[in-house]
PDB file of C-alpha atoms in Angstrom:
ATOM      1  CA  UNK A 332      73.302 132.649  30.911  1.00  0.00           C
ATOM      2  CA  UNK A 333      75.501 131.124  33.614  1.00  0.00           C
ATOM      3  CA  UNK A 334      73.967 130.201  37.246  1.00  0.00           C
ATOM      4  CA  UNK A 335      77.035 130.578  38.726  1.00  0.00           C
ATOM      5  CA  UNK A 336      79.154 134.456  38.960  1.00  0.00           C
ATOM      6  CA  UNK A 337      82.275 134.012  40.917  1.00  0.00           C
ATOM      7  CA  UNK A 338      83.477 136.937  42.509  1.00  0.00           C
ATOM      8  CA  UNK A 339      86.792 138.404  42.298  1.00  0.00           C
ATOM      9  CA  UNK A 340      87.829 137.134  38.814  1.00  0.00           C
ATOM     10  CA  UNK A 341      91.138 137.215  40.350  1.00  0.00           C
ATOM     11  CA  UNK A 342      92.702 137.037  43.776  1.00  0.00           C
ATOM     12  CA  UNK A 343      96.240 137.820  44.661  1.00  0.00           C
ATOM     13  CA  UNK A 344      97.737 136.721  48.097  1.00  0.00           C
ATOM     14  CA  UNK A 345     101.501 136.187  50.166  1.00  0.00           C
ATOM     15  CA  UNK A 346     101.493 132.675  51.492  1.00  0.00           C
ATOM     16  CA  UNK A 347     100.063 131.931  54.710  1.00  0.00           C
ATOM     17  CA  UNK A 348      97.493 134.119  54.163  1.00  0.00           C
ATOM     18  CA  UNK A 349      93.513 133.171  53.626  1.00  0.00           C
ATOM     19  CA  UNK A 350      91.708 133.193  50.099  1.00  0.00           C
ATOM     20  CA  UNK A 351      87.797 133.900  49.854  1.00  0.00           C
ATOM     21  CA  UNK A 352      86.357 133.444  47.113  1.00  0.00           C
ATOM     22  CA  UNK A 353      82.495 133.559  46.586  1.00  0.00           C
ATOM     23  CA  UNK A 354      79.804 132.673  44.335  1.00  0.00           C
ATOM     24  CA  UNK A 355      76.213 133.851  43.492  1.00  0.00           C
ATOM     25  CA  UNK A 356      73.641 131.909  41.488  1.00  0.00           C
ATOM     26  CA  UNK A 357      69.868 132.378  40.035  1.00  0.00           C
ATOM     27  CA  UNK A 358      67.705 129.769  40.743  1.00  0.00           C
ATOM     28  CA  UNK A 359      66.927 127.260  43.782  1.00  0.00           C
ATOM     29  CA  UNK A 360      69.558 124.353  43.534  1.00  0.00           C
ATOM     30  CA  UNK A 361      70.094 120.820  44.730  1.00  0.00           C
ATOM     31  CA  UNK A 362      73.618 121.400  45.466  1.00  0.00           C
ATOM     32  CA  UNK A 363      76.815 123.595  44.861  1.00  0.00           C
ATOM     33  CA  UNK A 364      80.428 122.424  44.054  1.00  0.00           C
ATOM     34  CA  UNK A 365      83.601 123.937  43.957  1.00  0.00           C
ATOM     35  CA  UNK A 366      86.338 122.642  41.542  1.00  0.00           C
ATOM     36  CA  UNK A 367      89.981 123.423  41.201  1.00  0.00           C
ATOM     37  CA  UNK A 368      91.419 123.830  37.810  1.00  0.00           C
ATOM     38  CA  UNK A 369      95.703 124.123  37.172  1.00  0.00           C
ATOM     39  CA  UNK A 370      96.288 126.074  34.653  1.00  0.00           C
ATOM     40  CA  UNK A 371      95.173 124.091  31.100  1.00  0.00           C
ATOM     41  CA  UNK A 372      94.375 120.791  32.732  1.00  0.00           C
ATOM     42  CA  UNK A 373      90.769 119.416  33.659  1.00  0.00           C
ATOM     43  CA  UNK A 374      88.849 120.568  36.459  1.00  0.00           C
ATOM     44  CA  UNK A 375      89.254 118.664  39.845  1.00  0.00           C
ATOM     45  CA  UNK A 376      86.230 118.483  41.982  1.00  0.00           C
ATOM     46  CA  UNK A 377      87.345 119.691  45.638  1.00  0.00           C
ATOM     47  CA  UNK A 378      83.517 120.104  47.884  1.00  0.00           C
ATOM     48  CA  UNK A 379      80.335 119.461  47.505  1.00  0.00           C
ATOM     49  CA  UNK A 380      77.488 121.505  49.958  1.00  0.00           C
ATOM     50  CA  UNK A 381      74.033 120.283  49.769  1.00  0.00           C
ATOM     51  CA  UNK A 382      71.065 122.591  49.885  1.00  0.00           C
ATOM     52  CA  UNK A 383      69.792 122.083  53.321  1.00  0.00           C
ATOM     53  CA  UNK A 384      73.462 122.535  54.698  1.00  0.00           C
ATOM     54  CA  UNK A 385      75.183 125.978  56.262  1.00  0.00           C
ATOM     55  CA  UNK A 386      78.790 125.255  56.309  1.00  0.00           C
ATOM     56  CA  UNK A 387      81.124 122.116  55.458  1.00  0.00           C
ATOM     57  CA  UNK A 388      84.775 121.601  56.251  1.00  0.00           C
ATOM     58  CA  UNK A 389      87.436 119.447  54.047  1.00  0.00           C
ATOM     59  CA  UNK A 390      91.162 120.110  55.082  1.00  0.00           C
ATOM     60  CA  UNK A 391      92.072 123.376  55.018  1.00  0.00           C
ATOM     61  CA  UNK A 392      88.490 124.100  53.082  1.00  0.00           C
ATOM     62  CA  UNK A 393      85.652 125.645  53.942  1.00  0.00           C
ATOM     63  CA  UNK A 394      82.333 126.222  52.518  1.00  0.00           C
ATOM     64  CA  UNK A 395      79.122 128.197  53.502  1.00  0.00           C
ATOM     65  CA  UNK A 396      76.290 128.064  51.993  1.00  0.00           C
ATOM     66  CA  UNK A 397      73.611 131.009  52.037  1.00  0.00           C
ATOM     67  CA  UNK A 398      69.752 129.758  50.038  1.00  0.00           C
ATOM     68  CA  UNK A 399      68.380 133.133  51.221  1.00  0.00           C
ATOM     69  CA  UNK A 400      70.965 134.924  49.329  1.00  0.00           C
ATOM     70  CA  UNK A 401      71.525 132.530  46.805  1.00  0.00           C
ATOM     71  CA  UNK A 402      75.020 132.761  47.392  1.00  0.00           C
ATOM     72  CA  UNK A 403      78.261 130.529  48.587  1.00  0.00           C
ATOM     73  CA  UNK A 404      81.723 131.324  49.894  1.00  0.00           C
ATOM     74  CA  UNK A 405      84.972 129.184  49.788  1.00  0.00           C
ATOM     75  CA  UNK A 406      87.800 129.685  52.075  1.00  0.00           C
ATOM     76  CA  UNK A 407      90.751 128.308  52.090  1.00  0.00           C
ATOM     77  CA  UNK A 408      93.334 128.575  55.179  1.00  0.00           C
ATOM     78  CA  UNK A 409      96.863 129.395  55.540  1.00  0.00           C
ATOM     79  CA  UNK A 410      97.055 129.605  51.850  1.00  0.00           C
ATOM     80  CA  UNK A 411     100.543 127.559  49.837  1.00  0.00           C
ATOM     81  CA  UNK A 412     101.954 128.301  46.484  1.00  0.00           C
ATOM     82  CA  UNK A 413     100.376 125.038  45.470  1.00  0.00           C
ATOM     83  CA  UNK A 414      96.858 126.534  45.673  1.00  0.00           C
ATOM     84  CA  UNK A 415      97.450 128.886  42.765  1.00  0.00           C
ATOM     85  CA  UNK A 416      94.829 127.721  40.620  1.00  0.00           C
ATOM     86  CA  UNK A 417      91.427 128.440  39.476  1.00  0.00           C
ATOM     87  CA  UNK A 418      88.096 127.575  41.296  1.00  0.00           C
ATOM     88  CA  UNK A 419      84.933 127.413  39.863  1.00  0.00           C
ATOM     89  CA  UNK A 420      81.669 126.608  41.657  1.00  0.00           C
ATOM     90  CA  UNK A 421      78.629 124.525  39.783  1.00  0.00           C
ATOM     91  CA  UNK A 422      75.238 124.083  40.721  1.00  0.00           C
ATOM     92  CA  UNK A 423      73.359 121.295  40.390  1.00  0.00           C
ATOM     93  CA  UNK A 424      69.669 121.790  39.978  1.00  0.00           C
ATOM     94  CA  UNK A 425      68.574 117.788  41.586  1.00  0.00           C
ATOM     95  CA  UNK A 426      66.923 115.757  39.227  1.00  0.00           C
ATOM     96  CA  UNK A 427      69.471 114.676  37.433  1.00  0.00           C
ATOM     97  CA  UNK A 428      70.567 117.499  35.873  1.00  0.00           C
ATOM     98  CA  UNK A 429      73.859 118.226  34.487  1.00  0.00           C
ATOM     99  CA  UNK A 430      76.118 120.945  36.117  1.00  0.00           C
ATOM    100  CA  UNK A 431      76.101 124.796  35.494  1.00  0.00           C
ATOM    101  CA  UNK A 432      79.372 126.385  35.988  1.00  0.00           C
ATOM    102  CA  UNK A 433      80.427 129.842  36.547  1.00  0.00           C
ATOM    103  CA  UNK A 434      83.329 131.701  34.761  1.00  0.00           C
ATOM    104  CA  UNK A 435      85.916 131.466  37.643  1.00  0.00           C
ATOM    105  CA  UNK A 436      88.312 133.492  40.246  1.00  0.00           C
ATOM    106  CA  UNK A 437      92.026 132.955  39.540  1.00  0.00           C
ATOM    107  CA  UNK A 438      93.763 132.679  42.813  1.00  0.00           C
ATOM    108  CA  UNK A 439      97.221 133.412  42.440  1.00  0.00           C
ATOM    109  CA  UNK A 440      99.193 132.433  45.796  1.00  0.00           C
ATOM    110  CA  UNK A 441     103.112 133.975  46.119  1.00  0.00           C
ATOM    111  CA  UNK A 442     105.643 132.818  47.936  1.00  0.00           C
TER     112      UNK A 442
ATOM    113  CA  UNK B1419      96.100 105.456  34.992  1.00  0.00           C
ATOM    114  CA  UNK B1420      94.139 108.110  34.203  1.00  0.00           C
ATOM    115  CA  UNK B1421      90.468 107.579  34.546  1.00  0.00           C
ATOM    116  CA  UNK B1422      88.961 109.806  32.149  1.00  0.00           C
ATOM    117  CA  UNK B1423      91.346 110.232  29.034  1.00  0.00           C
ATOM    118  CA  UNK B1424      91.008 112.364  25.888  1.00  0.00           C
ATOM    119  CA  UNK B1425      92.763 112.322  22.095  1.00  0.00           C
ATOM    120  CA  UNK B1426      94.175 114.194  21.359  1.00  0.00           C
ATOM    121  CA  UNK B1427      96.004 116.316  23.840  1.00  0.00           C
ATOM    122  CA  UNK B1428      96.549 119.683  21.174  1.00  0.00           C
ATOM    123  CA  UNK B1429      95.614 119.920  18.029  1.00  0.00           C
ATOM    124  CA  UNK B1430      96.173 122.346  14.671  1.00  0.00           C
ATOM    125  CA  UNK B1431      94.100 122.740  12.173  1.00  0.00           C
ATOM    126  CA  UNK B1432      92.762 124.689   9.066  1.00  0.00           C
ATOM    127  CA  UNK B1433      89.485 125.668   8.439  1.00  0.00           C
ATOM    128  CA  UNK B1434      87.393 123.527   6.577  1.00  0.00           C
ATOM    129  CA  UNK B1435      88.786 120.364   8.336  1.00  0.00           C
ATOM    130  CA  UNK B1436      86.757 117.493   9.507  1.00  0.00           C
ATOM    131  CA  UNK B1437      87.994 117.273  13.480  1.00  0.00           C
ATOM    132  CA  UNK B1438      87.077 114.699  15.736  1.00  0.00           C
ATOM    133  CA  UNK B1439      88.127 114.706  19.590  1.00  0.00           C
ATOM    134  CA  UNK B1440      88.029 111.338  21.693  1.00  0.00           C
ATOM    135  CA  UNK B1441      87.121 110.475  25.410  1.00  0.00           C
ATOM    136  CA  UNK B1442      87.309 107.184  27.182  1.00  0.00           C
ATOM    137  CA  UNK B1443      86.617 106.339  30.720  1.00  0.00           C
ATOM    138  CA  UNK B1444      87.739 103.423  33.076  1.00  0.00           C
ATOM    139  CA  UNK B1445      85.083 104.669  35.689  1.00  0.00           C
ATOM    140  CA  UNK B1446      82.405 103.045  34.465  1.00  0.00           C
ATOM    141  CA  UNK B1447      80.163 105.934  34.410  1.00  0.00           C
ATOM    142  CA  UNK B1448      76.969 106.243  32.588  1.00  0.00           C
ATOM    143  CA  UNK B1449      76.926 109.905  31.905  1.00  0.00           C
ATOM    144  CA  UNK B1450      79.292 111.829  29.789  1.00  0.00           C
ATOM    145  CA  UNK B1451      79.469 115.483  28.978  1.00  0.00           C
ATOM    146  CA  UNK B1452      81.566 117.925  26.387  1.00  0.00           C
ATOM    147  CA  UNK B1453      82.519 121.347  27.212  1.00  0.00           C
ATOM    148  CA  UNK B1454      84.263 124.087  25.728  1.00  0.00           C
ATOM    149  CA  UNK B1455      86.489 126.893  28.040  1.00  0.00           C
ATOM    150  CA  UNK B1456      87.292 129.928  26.865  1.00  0.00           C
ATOM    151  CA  UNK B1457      89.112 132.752  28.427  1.00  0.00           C
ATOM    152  CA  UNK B1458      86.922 134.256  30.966  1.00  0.00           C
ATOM    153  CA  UNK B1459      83.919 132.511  30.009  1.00  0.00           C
ATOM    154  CA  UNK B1460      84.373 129.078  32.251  1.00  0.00           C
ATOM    155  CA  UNK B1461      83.191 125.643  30.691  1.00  0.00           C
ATOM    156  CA  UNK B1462      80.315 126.042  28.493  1.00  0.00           C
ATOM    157  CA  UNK B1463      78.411 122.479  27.989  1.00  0.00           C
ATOM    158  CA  UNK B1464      77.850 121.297  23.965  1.00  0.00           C
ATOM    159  CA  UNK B1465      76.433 117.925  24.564  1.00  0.00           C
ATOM    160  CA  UNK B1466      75.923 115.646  27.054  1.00  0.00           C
ATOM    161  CA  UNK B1467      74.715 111.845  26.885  1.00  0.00           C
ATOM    162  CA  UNK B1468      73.088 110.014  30.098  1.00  0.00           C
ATOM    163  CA  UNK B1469      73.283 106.644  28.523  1.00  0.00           C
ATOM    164  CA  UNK B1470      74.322 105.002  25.131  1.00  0.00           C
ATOM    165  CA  UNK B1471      71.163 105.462  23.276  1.00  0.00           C
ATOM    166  CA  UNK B1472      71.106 109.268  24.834  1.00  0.00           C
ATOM    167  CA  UNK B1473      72.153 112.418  23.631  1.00  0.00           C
ATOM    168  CA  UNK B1474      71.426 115.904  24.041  1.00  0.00           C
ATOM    169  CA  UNK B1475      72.158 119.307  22.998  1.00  0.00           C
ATOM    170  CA  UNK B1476      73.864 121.604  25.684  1.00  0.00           C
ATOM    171  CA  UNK B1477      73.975 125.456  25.843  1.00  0.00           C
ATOM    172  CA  UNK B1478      76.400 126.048  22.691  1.00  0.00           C
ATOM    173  CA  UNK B1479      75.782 122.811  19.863  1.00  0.00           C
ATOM    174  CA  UNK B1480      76.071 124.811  17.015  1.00  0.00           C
ATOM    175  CA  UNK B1481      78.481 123.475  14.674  1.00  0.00           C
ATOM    176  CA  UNK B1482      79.259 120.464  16.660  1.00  0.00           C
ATOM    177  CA  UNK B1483      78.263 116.767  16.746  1.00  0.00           C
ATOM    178  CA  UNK B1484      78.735 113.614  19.119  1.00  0.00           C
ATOM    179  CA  UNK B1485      78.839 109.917  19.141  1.00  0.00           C
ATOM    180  CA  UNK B1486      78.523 107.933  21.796  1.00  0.00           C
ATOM    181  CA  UNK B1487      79.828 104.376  20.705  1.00  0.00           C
ATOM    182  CA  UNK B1488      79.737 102.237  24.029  1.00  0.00           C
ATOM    183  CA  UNK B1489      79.743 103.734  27.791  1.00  0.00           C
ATOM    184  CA  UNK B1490      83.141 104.474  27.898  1.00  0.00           C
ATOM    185  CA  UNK B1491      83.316 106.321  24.632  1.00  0.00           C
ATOM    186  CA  UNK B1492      81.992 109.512  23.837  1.00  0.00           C
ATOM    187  CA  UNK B1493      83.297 111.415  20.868  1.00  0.00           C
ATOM    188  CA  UNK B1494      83.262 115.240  19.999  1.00  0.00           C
ATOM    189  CA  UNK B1495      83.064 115.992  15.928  1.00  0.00           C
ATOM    190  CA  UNK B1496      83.451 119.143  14.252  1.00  0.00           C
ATOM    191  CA  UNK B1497      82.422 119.161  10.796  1.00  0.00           C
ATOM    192  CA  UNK B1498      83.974 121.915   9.363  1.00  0.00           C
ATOM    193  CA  UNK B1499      86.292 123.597  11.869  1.00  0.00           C
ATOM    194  CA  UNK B1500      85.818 127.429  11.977  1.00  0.00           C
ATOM    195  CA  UNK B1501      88.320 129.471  14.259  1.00  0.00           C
ATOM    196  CA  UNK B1502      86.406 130.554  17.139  1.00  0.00           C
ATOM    197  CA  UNK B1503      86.339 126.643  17.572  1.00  0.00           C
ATOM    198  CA  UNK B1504      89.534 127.524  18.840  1.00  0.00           C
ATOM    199  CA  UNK B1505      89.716 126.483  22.656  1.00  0.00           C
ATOM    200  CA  UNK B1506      90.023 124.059  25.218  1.00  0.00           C
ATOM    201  CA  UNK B1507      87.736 121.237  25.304  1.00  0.00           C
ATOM    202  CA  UNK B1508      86.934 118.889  28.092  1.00  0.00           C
ATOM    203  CA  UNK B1509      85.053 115.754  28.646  1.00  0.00           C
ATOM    204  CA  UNK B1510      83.719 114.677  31.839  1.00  0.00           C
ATOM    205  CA  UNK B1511      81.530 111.942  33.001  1.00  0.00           C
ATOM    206  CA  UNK B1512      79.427 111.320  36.525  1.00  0.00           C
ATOM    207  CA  UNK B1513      77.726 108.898  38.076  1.00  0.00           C
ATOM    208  CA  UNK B1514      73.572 108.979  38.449  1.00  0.00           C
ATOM    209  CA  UNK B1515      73.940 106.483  41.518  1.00  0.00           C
ATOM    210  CA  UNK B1516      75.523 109.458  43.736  1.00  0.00           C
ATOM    211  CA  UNK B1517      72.456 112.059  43.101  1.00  0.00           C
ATOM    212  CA  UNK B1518      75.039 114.531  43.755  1.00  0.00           C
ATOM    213  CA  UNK B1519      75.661 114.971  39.575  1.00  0.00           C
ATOM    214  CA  UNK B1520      79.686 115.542  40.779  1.00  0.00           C
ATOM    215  CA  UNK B1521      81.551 115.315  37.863  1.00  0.00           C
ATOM    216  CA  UNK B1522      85.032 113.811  37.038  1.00  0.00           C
ATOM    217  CA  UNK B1523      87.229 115.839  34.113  1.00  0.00           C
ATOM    218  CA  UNK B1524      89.450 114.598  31.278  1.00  0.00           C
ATOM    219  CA  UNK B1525      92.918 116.688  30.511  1.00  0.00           C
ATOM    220  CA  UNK B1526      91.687 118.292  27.899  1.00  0.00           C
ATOM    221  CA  UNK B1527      91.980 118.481  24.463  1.00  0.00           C
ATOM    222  CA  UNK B1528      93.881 121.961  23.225  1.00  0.00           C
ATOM    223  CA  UNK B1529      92.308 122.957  19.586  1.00  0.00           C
ATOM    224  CA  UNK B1530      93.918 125.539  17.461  1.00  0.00           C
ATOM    225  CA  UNK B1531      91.749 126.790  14.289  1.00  0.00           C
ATOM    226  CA  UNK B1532      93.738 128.265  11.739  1.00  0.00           C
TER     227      UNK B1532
END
């Protein structure tokens, strides 16, 4: 079964506005990543949160982290048309393990 | 240039058929991993290899089998395509130096089962 649930499976937002997208997982984890994917090409890795952090910034990214919950959010700011995409968060378990990804949110930004 | 590349980029085929999908890497990465995506589902992992003499067996292997001829090469057979081997695959590789197991995707390979 997949660590990683993303929740909505699909977001719909005017430009300018902010995207939140959010992820839930099973078991304790080394880290959590979020990757961008345009439609049919490979997935781009966008932020990495480690374990004993809260919160991380990259751009007009943000990610918080919640172990109690077992459960991350990404926002991203003053959304563009550009950011239509899908994002996918992965958990990596330490150890060097390999990556668990969840099924998705499609985040469809309109102009 | 692209630093994780796959062949081919689509493919057609009829059941039955011997299919084999290619990745290379210029990163110099020791670890190298197949998925599959299908609608809705996300990536699914079907092997994975942590060095040249490694290989192991991801979540869906079934009807699948891999090759990994130097560290740059890591190659995705199917020995007798069926169609719900119909999907998008993806190779990936990542670096064990970095601990953080952050992992860097091909283009994907688009396979049609007939």
């Amino acid at each position: 079964s997949q660590q990683g649930e993303e929740d909505p499976q699909a977001l719909s937002i005017q430009e300018g506005e902010n995207a939140t997208m959010n992820c839930s997982y099973k078991t304790s984890i080394n880290n959590l990543q979020w990757y961008r994917q345009n439609s049919g090409r490979g997935l781009v890795h966008l932020i990495l949160i480690r374990s004993n952090e809260r919160e991380k910034h990259s751009g007009r990214l943000r990610v918080t982290l919640d172990t109690s919950k077992k459960s991350s959010s990404l926002l991203i700011t003053a959304s563009r048309a550009a950011d239509t995409a899908s994002y996918f968060c992965a958990t990596a378990l330490g150890g060097g393990n390999k990556l668990v990804f969840g099924a998705g949110t499609i985040l469809r930004v309109k102009s | 240039d692209a630093d994780v590349t796959q062949t081919p980029r689509n493919r057609i085929t009829k059941t039955g058929k011997r299919i084999m999908l290619e990745c290379s890497q210029t990163k110099g990465h020791d670890r190298m991993y197949w998925y599959r995506q299908d609608p809705g589902l996300g990536l699914r992992l079907i092997y994975y290899s942590f060095d040249v003499k490694d290989i192991n067996k991801g979540e869906i292997s079934d009807g699948y089998s891999v090759s990994r001829q130097a560290q740059a090469k890591f190659s995705l057979s199917l020995e007798s395509a069926i169609p719900n081997q119909t999907a998008l695959y993806f190779c990936a590789t990542s670096d064990p130096g970095t601990s953080t197991d952050t992992q860097y995707f091909g283009p994907g390979t688009r396979l049609t089962v007939l």
